[in-house]
Amino acid sequence: MKTLKILLFLPLSIFCLKMSAQIDDLLRNKDITWVAEVYNDFQTSSIGFEKSGRNMNDVTLLKFLNKKEVSLGETAFLQTLIVNAVVEERIPCYKDDDCKIKNIKWRPNFIDTILQIDPTTYEEKVKVVNSCFYVMDILFFRAHQIIYYDVKKAQFGIQTLAVAPMVVDYHYKDDFRGWKPLFWIKVTDLSKKRELTDNDITWAAQMNLNTGFDTSPDSIKILKNIGENEPFSSLFQTFSNNPKISFYKEGVVSKEKWTMPEREGYLMAKDTMMDIDAYDNEHVYKIKIVENETKAKDIHRLGLIQNWYWNDKKQRLEICLIATAPMKDIKNEIGEFLYRNPLFYRRTDD
């Protein structure tokens, strides 16, 4: 029996050691100047935004093969695939975002506990309730990832530690208190895009985290940082001075690159801004020139474009990082935030 237990836990131990070794390799690699542990949320369709009210990313459906046993439509297709694979024990699921604690025989309907506070005595009590789950309750997915910057390639990379389907977390009396993961699953990272003609891929979508994620130390866990204002300081220097490395004006569709004459002085350019004054229902338009130099220390968000694939043959979720973009906050002349804009794109297939 002891031998059996050792064999059962051996694959999990190997996975944990492998992920730990991969992160250690990043920390030791001299070309990797910045490493961070992040949590990013991705919706797989507009339903996540409609129900949660959170605009996480733009979704472009790339492939959708609706099997006969799936009747909920494309908005919940990935959710259905993952939940069915977990329920039927075709893939393991975990209680933690490091995939170390197995969630044995997870089922859609399960017994849960919630914390209640007596309004009279203010005493905390634990109440056991039956939780009923529906696939459409999954509003988005949370990815636990390691993001790193390779200064030699002027490229970002990812290592995905786990992904979780997220549902609303209610307190007693149906008071909303946020979101919680149903479970966590392992994910395979790809170094290049999958061919959509591959019959093993039954669902695919492009996830554009167009508002980016916050790269400041207060928002994420920085594991490695060599140099001042990294990683954007090195990236900006390469953009301005190195013609051998390509930067694009769009993340995926256009092949149009930034030329060196266009790059020179771009980050120090002045912006033009349109002001509108109203006089007796007549609009008077004024153009103002605003000093808006882009400095590395002022950039705190990184946009991500990822392709997500469901590999039906191997029963796994696969993620490929397509492009990244430093995101700049555009403000008016008095410093009020207007919108967020990608400065340029660096693609991972170069």
mmCIF file of C-alpha atoms in Angstrom:
data_model
loop_
_atom_site.group_PDB
_atom_site.id
_atom_site.type_symbol
_atom_site.label_atom_id
_atom_site.label_comp_id
_atom_site.label_asym_id
_atom_site.label_seq_id
_atom_site.Cartn_x
_atom_site.Cartn_y
_atom_site.Cartn_z
ATOM 1 C CA MET A 1 0.000 0.000 0.000
ATOM 2 C CA LYS A 2 2.845 2.395 0.804
ATOM 3 C CA THR A 3 4.352 1.699 -2.604
ATOM 4 C CA LEU A 4 1.008 2.437 -4.281
ATOM 5 C CA LYS A 5 0.690 5.780 -2.464
ATOM 6 C CA ILE A 6 4.194 6.743 -3.537
ATOM 7 C CA LEU A 7 3.389 5.933 -7.161
ATOM 8 C CA LEU A 8 0.147 7.922 -7.027
ATOM 9 C CA PHE A 9 1.844 11.049 -5.750
ATOM 10 C CA LEU A 10 4.953 10.710 -7.913
ATOM 11 C CA PRO A 11 3.551 12.522 -11.010
ATOM 12 C CA LEU A 12 2.410 15.442 -8.826
ATOM 13 C CA SER A 13 5.831 15.652 -7.170
ATOM 14 C CA ILE A 14 7.548 15.616 -10.554
ATOM 15 C CA PHE A 15 5.254 18.438 -11.778
ATOM 16 C CA CYS A 16 5.968 20.591 -8.716
ATOM 17 C CA LEU A 17 9.701 20.006 -8.973
ATOM 18 C CA LYS A 18 9.630 20.762 -12.691
ATOM 19 C CA MET A 19 7.770 24.072 -12.223
ATOM 20 C CA SER A 20 10.065 25.043 -9.356
ATOM 21 C CA ALA A 21 13.116 24.233 -11.488
ATOM 22 C CA GLN A 22 11.760 26.303 -14.385
ATOM 23 C CA ILE A 23 11.283 29.344 -12.142
ATOM 24 C CA ASP A 24 14.746 28.823 -10.641
ATOM 25 C CA ASP A 25 16.159 28.775 -14.175
ATOM 26 C CA LEU A 26 14.540 32.158 -14.851
ATOM 27 C CA LEU A 27 15.975 33.606 -11.665
ATOM 28 C CA ARG A 28 19.476 32.363 -12.532
ATOM 29 C CA ASN A 29 19.384 33.369 -16.207
ATOM 30 C CA LYS A 30 21.385 36.598 -16.690
ATOM 31 C CA ASP A 31 19.314 37.544 -19.748
ATOM 32 C CA ILE A 32 16.115 37.494 -17.670
ATOM 33 C CA THR A 33 16.075 40.863 -15.875
ATOM 34 C CA TRP A 34 12.500 40.851 -14.564
ATOM 35 C CA VAL A 35 10.270 38.048 -13.229
ATOM 36 C CA ALA A 36 6.850 38.466 -11.605
ATOM 37 C CA GLU A 37 4.069 36.259 -10.293
ATOM 38 C CA VAL A 38 0.667 37.508 -11.478
ATOM 39 C CA TYR A 39 -3.019 36.625 -11.513
ATOM 40 C CA ASN A 40 -4.882 37.649 -14.667
ATOM 41 C CA ASP A 41 -8.583 37.233 -15.389
ATOM 42 C CA PHE A 42 -9.856 36.226 -18.830
ATOM 43 C CA GLN A 43 -13.425 35.954 -20.039
ATOM 44 C CA THR A 44 -14.052 33.517 -22.893
ATOM 45 C CA SER A 45 -17.075 35.380 -24.302
ATOM 46 C CA SER A 46 -19.152 38.507 -23.793
ATOM 47 C CA ILE A 47 -21.264 36.706 -21.200
ATOM 48 C CA GLY A 48 -18.549 37.273 -18.593
ATOM 49 C CA PHE A 49 -18.776 41.025 -19.077
ATOM 50 C CA GLU A 50 -22.575 41.078 -19.208
ATOM 51 C CA LYS A 51 -22.977 39.243 -15.899
ATOM 52 C CA SER A 52 -19.921 40.383 -13.969
ATOM 53 C CA GLY A 53 -19.727 43.947 -15.268
ATOM 54 C CA ARG A 54 -15.951 43.567 -15.549
ATOM 55 C CA ASN A 55 -14.348 44.388 -18.884
ATOM 56 C CA MET A 56 -11.371 42.054 -18.676
ATOM 57 C CA ASN A 57 -10.390 41.470 -22.278
ATOM 58 C CA ASP A 58 -11.519 41.307 -25.895
ATOM 59 C CA VAL A 59 -12.337 37.793 -27.088
ATOM 60 C CA THR A 60 -11.987 36.603 -30.672
ATOM 61 C CA LEU A 61 -13.353 33.104 -31.209
ATOM 62 C CA LEU A 62 -10.935 31.208 -33.463
ATOM 63 C CA LYS A 63 -12.466 27.735 -33.533
ATOM 64 C CA PHE A 64 -15.603 26.140 -32.160
ATOM 65 C CA LEU A 65 -16.589 22.529 -32.797
ATOM 66 C CA ASN A 66 -19.891 21.993 -31.039
ATOM 67 C CA LYS A 67 -20.180 18.329 -30.197
ATOM 68 C CA LYS A 68 -23.568 16.636 -29.909
ATOM 69 C CA GLU A 69 -23.310 16.229 -26.136
ATOM 70 C CA VAL A 70 -22.730 19.979 -25.705
ATOM 71 C CA SER A 71 -25.949 21.986 -25.985
ATOM 72 C CA LEU A 72 -25.094 25.205 -24.134
ATOM 73 C CA GLY A 73 -23.597 26.979 -27.136
ATOM 74 C CA GLU A 74 -20.219 28.560 -27.674
ATOM 75 C CA THR A 75 -20.476 30.969 -24.718
ATOM 76 C CA ALA A 76 -19.959 28.113 -22.277
ATOM 77 C CA PHE A 77 -18.190 25.589 -24.465
ATOM 78 C CA LEU A 78 -14.752 25.798 -22.815
ATOM 79 C CA GLN A 79 -16.387 25.797 -19.389
ATOM 80 C CA THR A 80 -18.308 22.653 -20.313
ATOM 81 C CA LEU A 81 -15.238 20.892 -21.667
ATOM 82 C CA ILE A 82 -13.201 21.548 -18.549
ATOM 83 C CA VAL A 83 -15.961 20.724 -16.047
ATOM 84 C CA ASN A 84 -16.856 17.495 -17.869
ATOM 85 C CA ALA A 85 -13.189 16.473 -17.988
ATOM 86 C CA VAL A 86 -12.867 17.053 -14.225
ATOM 87 C CA VAL A 87 -16.140 15.314 -13.296
ATOM 88 C CA GLU A 88 -15.299 12.300 -15.445
ATOM 89 C CA GLU A 89 -11.779 12.302 -13.943
ATOM 90 C CA ARG A 90 -10.071 12.627 -17.307
ATOM 91 C CA ILE A 91 -7.971 15.430 -15.833
ATOM 92 C CA PRO A 92 -7.112 16.093 -12.176
ATOM 93 C CA CYS A 93 -8.121 19.271 -10.376
ATOM 94 C CA TYR A 94 -6.595 20.955 -7.349
ATOM 95 C CA LYS A 95 -7.587 23.068 -4.378
ATOM 96 C CA ASP A 96 -4.612 25.432 -4.647
ATOM 97 C CA ASP A 97 -3.170 27.612 -7.417
ATOM 98 C CA ASP A 98 0.171 25.777 -7.285
ATOM 99 C CA CYS A 99 -1.525 22.437 -8.063
ATOM 100 C CA LYS A 100 -0.095 20.700 -5.006
ATOM 101 C CA ILE A 101 -3.295 19.665 -3.188
ATOM 102 C CA LYS A 102 -5.558 17.392 -5.207
ATOM 103 C CA ASN A 103 -9.289 17.994 -5.094
ATOM 104 C CA ILE A 104 -10.384 14.362 -5.057
ATOM 105 C CA LYS A 105 -13.542 13.534 -7.044
ATOM 106 C CA TRP A 106 -14.865 17.082 -7.381
ATOM 107 C CA ARG A 107 -18.570 17.176 -8.220
ATOM 108 C CA PRO A 108 -20.851 20.027 -9.428
ATOM 109 C CA ASN A 109 -23.163 19.697 -6.428
ATOM 110 C CA PHE A 110 -21.310 19.632 -3.158
ATOM 111 C CA ILE A 111 -21.553 20.540 0.500
ATOM 112 C CA ASP A 112 -20.067 23.932 1.338
ATOM 113 C CA THR A 113 -19.587 25.959 4.498
ATOM 114 C CA ILE A 114 -20.247 29.653 4.968
ATOM 115 C CA LEU A 115 -19.524 31.981 7.846
ATOM 116 C CA GLN A 116 -22.495 33.683 9.502
ATOM 117 C CA ILE A 117 -22.487 36.421 12.126
ATOM 118 C CA ASP A 118 -25.320 36.560 14.627
ATOM 119 C CA PRO A 119 -26.781 40.113 14.370
ATOM 120 C CA THR A 120 -27.511 40.157 18.119
ATOM 121 C CA THR A 121 -24.452 38.563 19.689
ATOM 122 C CA TYR A 122 -22.037 39.153 16.767
ATOM 123 C CA GLU A 123 -20.894 35.593 17.298
ATOM 124 C CA GLU A 124 -19.400 33.894 14.240
ATOM 125 C CA LYS A 125 -21.011 30.604 13.287
ATOM 126 C CA VAL A 126 -20.224 28.120 10.520
ATOM 127 C CA LYS A 127 -23.240 26.961 8.539
ATOM 128 C CA VAL A 128 -23.254 23.895 6.256
ATOM 129 C CA VAL A 129 -25.159 24.417 3.002
ATOM 130 C CA ASN A 130 -25.690 22.511 -0.224
ATOM 131 C CA SER A 131 -24.074 24.297 -3.148
ATOM 132 C CA CYS A 132 -25.643 23.800 -6.568
ATOM 133 C CA PHE A 133 -23.440 24.589 -9.566
ATOM 134 C CA TYR A 134 -24.268 25.281 -13.207
ATOM 135 C CA VAL A 135 -21.753 25.663 -16.039
ATOM 136 C CA MET A 136 -23.185 29.072 -16.927
ATOM 137 C CA ASP A 137 -22.180 30.236 -13.425
ATOM 138 C CA ILE A 138 -18.561 30.330 -14.608
ATOM 139 C CA LEU A 139 -18.119 33.962 -15.608
ATOM 140 C CA PHE A 140 -14.397 33.958 -16.360
ATOM 141 C CA PHE A 141 -11.111 32.134 -15.807
ATOM 142 C CA ARG A 142 -8.259 33.193 -13.543
ATOM 143 C CA ALA A 143 -4.715 32.391 -14.669
ATOM 144 C CA HIS A 144 -1.861 32.080 -12.181
ATOM 145 C CA GLN A 145 1.198 32.927 -14.271
ATOM 146 C CA ILE A 146 4.862 33.804 -14.154
ATOM 147 C CA ILE A 147 5.653 36.705 -16.510
ATOM 148 C CA TYR A 148 9.300 37.382 -17.346
ATOM 149 C CA TYR A 149 11.364 39.693 -19.556
ATOM 150 C CA ASP A 150 14.340 38.580 -21.664
ATOM 151 C CA VAL A 151 16.546 41.638 -22.180
ATOM 152 C CA LYS A 152 18.580 39.989 -24.960
ATOM 153 C CA LYS A 153 15.484 39.234 -27.049
ATOM 154 C CA ALA A 154 13.538 42.269 -25.801
ATOM 155 C CA GLN A 155 10.649 39.851 -25.305
ATOM 156 C CA PHE A 156 8.256 38.858 -22.569
ATOM 157 C CA GLY A 157 7.407 35.236 -21.842
ATOM 158 C CA ILE A 158 4.961 33.334 -19.641
ATOM 159 C CA GLN A 159 4.824 30.198 -17.562
ATOM 160 C CA THR A 160 1.274 29.282 -16.569
ATOM 161 C CA LEU A 161 1.125 27.580 -13.193
ATOM 162 C CA ALA A 162 -2.637 26.951 -13.164
ATOM 163 C CA VAL A 163 -6.034 28.157 -14.396
ATOM 164 C CA ALA A 164 -9.317 28.241 -12.445
ATOM 165 C CA PRO A 165 -12.948 28.677 -13.515
ATOM 166 C CA MET A 166 -14.351 31.515 -11.384
ATOM 167 C CA VAL A 167 -17.858 31.806 -9.913
ATOM 168 C CA VAL A 168 -19.631 34.300 -7.695
ATOM 169 C CA ASP A 169 -18.917 33.848 -4.005
ATOM 170 C CA TYR A 170 -21.993 34.653 -1.902
ATOM 171 C CA HIS A 171 -22.138 35.254 1.807
ATOM 172 C CA TYR A 172 -25.192 34.277 3.829
ATOM 173 C CA LYS A 173 -28.446 36.000 2.779
ATOM 174 C CA ASP A 174 -27.059 36.088 -0.800
ATOM 175 C CA ASP A 175 -24.785 39.056 -0.124
ATOM 176 C CA PHE A 176 -22.221 39.310 -2.918
ATOM 177 C CA ARG A 177 -18.652 39.117 -1.657
ATOM 178 C CA GLY A 178 -16.543 38.591 -4.777
ATOM 179 C CA TRP A 179 -15.420 35.591 -6.818
ATOM 180 C CA LYS A 180 -13.918 32.234 -5.944
ATOM 181 C CA PRO A 181 -12.282 29.426 -7.948
ATOM 182 C CA LEU A 182 -14.192 26.181 -8.362
ATOM 183 C CA PHE A 183 -10.874 24.343 -8.680
ATOM 184 C CA TRP A 184 -7.489 24.746 -10.370
ATOM 185 C CA ILE A 185 -6.138 22.759 -13.318
ATOM 186 C CA LYS A 186 -2.693 22.435 -14.875
ATOM 187 C CA VAL A 187 -2.051 24.149 -18.211
ATOM 188 C CA THR A 188 0.472 23.561 -20.986
ATOM 189 C CA ASP A 189 2.312 26.586 -22.405
ATOM 190 C CA LEU A 190 3.095 26.591 -26.121
ATOM 191 C CA SER A 191 6.045 28.317 -27.773
ATOM 192 C CA LYS A 192 4.145 28.818 -31.040
ATOM 193 C CA LYS A 193 0.565 29.019 -32.254
ATOM 194 C CA ARG A 194 -1.479 25.911 -32.941
ATOM 195 C CA GLU A 195 -2.762 25.255 -36.442
ATOM 196 C CA LEU A 196 -6.532 25.629 -36.300
ATOM 197 C CA THR A 197 -6.879 22.847 -38.879
ATOM 198 C CA ASP A 198 -5.568 20.412 -36.250
ATOM 199 C CA ASN A 199 -8.470 18.081 -35.485
ATOM 200 C CA ASP A 200 -7.277 17.684 -31.895
ATOM 201 C CA ILE A 201 -8.201 21.343 -31.218
ATOM 202 C CA THR A 202 -11.956 21.602 -30.627
ATOM 203 C CA TRP A 203 -12.071 25.158 -29.235
ATOM 204 C CA ALA A 204 -9.754 28.128 -29.559
ATOM 205 C CA ALA A 205 -9.983 31.832 -28.775
ATOM 206 C CA GLN A 206 -7.716 34.837 -28.726
ATOM 207 C CA MET A 207 -7.651 36.695 -25.416
ATOM 208 C CA ASN A 208 -6.544 40.314 -25.673
ATOM 209 C CA LEU A 209 -5.954 41.753 -22.203
ATOM 210 C CA ASN A 210 -6.338 45.192 -23.738
ATOM 211 C CA THR A 211 -6.222 47.212 -20.523
ATOM 212 C CA GLY A 212 -3.152 45.297 -19.415
ATOM 213 C CA PHE A 213 -2.225 44.197 -15.916
ATOM 214 C CA ASP A 214 -0.589 46.367 -13.286
ATOM 215 C CA THR A 215 3.165 45.714 -13.101
ATOM 216 C CA SER A 216 3.822 47.826 -10.005
ATOM 217 C CA PRO A 217 5.244 46.032 -6.930
ATOM 218 C CA ASP A 218 2.123 46.919 -4.927
ATOM 219 C CA SER A 219 -0.075 44.885 -7.312
ATOM 220 C CA ILE A 220 2.014 41.825 -8.155
ATOM 221 C CA LYS A 221 4.775 39.767 -6.612
ATOM 222 C CA ILE A 222 8.149 40.723 -8.110
ATOM 223 C CA LEU A 223 10.537 37.742 -7.983
ATOM 224 C CA LYS A 224 13.434 39.370 -9.822
ATOM 225 C CA ASN A 225 14.233 42.930 -10.894
ATOM 226 C CA ILE A 226 17.639 43.943 -12.247
ATOM 227 C CA GLY A 227 18.006 47.595 -13.166
ATOM 228 C CA GLU A 228 15.946 50.722 -12.689
ATOM 229 C CA ASN A 229 12.401 50.936 -14.093
ATOM 230 C CA GLU A 230 12.595 47.430 -15.495
ATOM 231 C CA PRO A 231 11.336 45.917 -17.689
ATOM 232 C CA PHE A 232 10.156 48.981 -19.631
ATOM 233 C CA SER A 233 13.454 50.866 -19.435
ATOM 234 C CA SER A 234 15.296 48.177 -21.433
ATOM 235 C CA LEU A 235 12.339 47.713 -23.773
ATOM 236 C CA PHE A 236 12.162 51.444 -24.573
ATOM 237 C CA GLN A 237 15.913 51.602 -25.161
ATOM 238 C CA THR A 238 15.713 48.694 -27.611
ATOM 239 C CA PHE A 239 12.700 50.239 -29.368
ATOM 240 C CA SER A 240 14.549 53.543 -29.864
ATOM 241 C CA ASN A 241 18.008 52.242 -30.771
ATOM 242 C CA ASN A 242 18.011 48.664 -32.105
ATOM 243 C CA PRO A 243 16.853 48.246 -35.737
ATOM 244 C CA LYS A 244 17.505 44.486 -35.651
ATOM 245 C CA ILE A 245 14.541 43.867 -33.349
ATOM 246 C CA SER A 246 11.060 44.310 -34.795
ATOM 247 C CA PHE A 247 8.143 46.130 -33.204
ATOM 248 C CA TYR A 248 4.646 46.164 -34.664
ATOM 249 C CA LYS A 249 1.824 48.689 -34.868
ATOM 250 C CA GLU A 250 -0.781 45.975 -34.215
ATOM 251 C CA GLY A 251 -0.652 42.883 -32.074
ATOM 252 C CA VAL A 252 -1.760 40.147 -34.459
ATOM 253 C CA VAL A 253 -3.358 41.129 -37.753
ATOM 254 C CA SER A 254 -1.192 43.756 -39.428
ATOM 255 C CA LYS A 255 2.379 43.050 -40.510
ATOM 256 C CA GLU A 256 3.207 46.752 -40.446
ATOM 257 C CA LYS A 257 6.344 47.405 -38.451
ATOM 258 C CA TRP A 258 7.661 50.558 -36.847
ATOM 259 C CA THR A 259 10.505 51.926 -38.988
ATOM 260 C CA MET A 260 13.560 53.410 -37.322
ATOM 261 C CA PRO A 261 12.714 56.967 -38.483
ATOM 262 C CA GLU A 262 9.285 56.516 -36.879
ATOM 263 C CA ARG A 263 10.787 55.155 -33.663
ATOM 264 C CA GLU A 264 13.264 57.993 -33.232
ATOM 265 C CA GLY A 265 11.733 60.564 -30.946
ATOM 266 C CA TYR A 266 8.365 58.738 -30.777
ATOM 267 C CA LEU A 267 8.515 58.265 -27.016
ATOM 268 C CA MET A 268 9.330 61.967 -26.595
ATOM 269 C CA ALA A 269 6.645 63.202 -28.989
ATOM 270 C CA LYS A 270 4.089 65.871 -28.108
ATOM 271 C CA ASP A 271 0.383 65.065 -28.279
ATOM 272 C CA THR A 272 -2.349 67.141 -29.847
ATOM 273 C CA MET A 273 -5.636 67.339 -27.982
ATOM 274 C CA MET A 274 -9.029 68.649 -29.099
ATOM 275 C CA ASP A 275 -10.911 70.881 -26.649
ATOM 276 C CA ILE A 276 -14.554 71.864 -27.125
ATOM 277 C CA ASP A 277 -15.998 75.102 -25.739
ATOM 278 C CA ALA A 278 -19.741 75.719 -25.926
ATOM 279 C CA TYR A 279 -21.187 79.183 -26.505
ATOM 280 C CA ASP A 280 -24.958 79.489 -26.897
ATOM 281 C CA ASN A 281 -25.271 75.943 -28.218
ATOM 282 C CA GLU A 282 -22.470 76.551 -30.704
ATOM 283 C CA HIS A 283 -19.319 74.515 -30.368
ATOM 284 C CA VAL A 284 -15.917 76.127 -30.683
ATOM 285 C CA TYR A 285 -13.097 73.660 -31.285
ATOM 286 C CA LYS A 286 -9.589 74.373 -30.040
ATOM 287 C CA ILE A 287 -6.463 72.337 -30.638
ATOM 288 C CA LYS A 288 -3.925 72.230 -27.828
ATOM 289 C CA ILE A 289 -0.388 70.893 -27.886
ATOM 290 C CA VAL A 290 0.311 68.926 -24.715
ATOM 291 C CA GLU A 291 3.730 67.872 -23.449
ATOM 292 C CA ASN A 292 3.335 64.117 -23.046
ATOM 293 C CA GLU A 293 6.790 62.517 -23.052
ATOM 294 C CA THR A 294 6.681 58.800 -22.371
ATOM 295 C CA LYS A 295 9.067 57.697 -19.641
ATOM 296 C CA ALA A 296 9.675 54.138 -18.491
ATOM 297 C CA LYS A 297 9.007 55.042 -14.861
ATOM 298 C CA ASP A 298 5.492 56.211 -15.792
ATOM 299 C CA ILE A 299 4.458 52.925 -17.453
ATOM 300 C CA HIS A 300 2.841 50.470 -15.052
ATOM 301 C CA ARG A 301 0.711 48.210 -17.228
ATOM 302 C CA LEU A 302 1.486 45.472 -19.729
ATOM 303 C CA GLY A 303 -1.017 44.332 -22.339
ATOM 304 C CA LEU A 304 -1.118 40.618 -23.217
ATOM 305 C CA ILE A 305 -2.475 38.803 -26.255
ATOM 306 C CA GLN A 306 -2.806 35.063 -25.699
ATOM 307 C CA ASN A 307 -4.291 32.207 -27.692
ATOM 308 C CA TRP A 308 -6.144 29.606 -25.644
ATOM 309 C CA TYR A 309 -6.749 26.119 -27.084
ATOM 310 C CA TRP A 310 -8.572 23.055 -25.845
ATOM 311 C CA ASN A 311 -6.676 19.950 -26.960
ATOM 312 C CA ASP A 312 -9.329 17.243 -27.010
ATOM 313 C CA LYS A 313 -6.903 14.393 -27.692
ATOM 314 C CA LYS A 314 -4.629 15.220 -24.766
ATOM 315 C CA GLN A 315 -7.477 16.596 -22.621
ATOM 316 C CA ARG A 316 -5.734 19.799 -21.652
ATOM 317 C CA LEU A 317 -5.890 23.569 -21.927
ATOM 318 C CA GLU A 318 -2.998 25.084 -23.872
ATOM 319 C CA ILE A 319 -1.909 28.733 -23.842
ATOM 320 C CA CYS A 320 0.368 30.551 -26.259
ATOM 321 C CA LEU A 321 1.567 34.115 -25.692
ATOM 322 C CA ILE A 322 1.242 35.977 -29.010
ATOM 323 C CA ALA A 323 2.245 39.572 -28.278
ATOM 324 C CA THR A 324 2.765 42.116 -25.507
ATOM 325 C CA ALA A 325 2.427 45.887 -25.364
ATOM 326 C CA PRO A 326 3.389 48.541 -22.804
ATOM 327 C CA MET A 327 0.210 50.471 -21.990
ATOM 328 C CA LYS A 328 0.204 54.236 -21.535
ATOM 329 C CA ASP A 329 -2.390 56.213 -19.602
ATOM 330 C CA ILE A 330 -3.532 59.104 -21.786
ATOM 331 C CA LYS A 331 -4.452 62.161 -19.745
ATOM 332 C CA ASN A 332 -5.691 65.662 -20.515
ATOM 333 C CA GLU A 333 -3.809 68.889 -19.787
ATOM 334 C CA ILE A 334 -4.883 68.914 -16.140
ATOM 335 C CA GLY A 335 -3.873 65.296 -15.517
ATOM 336 C CA GLU A 336 -7.294 63.638 -15.712
ATOM 337 C CA PHE A 337 -7.286 60.061 -17.043
ATOM 338 C CA LEU A 338 -8.922 59.684 -20.455
ATOM 339 C CA TYR A 339 -8.068 56.201 -21.735
ATOM 340 C CA ARG A 340 -5.293 53.629 -21.978
ATOM 341 C CA ASN A 341 -3.365 53.050 -25.185
ATOM 342 C CA PRO A 342 -0.739 50.471 -26.357
ATOM 343 C CA LEU A 343 2.505 52.190 -27.334
ATOM 344 C CA PHE A 344 3.765 49.405 -29.616
ATOM 345 C CA TYR A 345 3.668 45.610 -29.832
ATOM 346 C CA ARG A 346 6.433 43.055 -29.488
ATOM 347 C CA ARG A 347 5.486 39.670 -30.923
ATOM 348 C CA THR A 348 6.809 36.363 -29.644
ATOM 349 C CA ASP A 349 7.169 34.748 -33.104
ATOM 350 C CA ASP A 350 10.129 37.001 -34.062
#
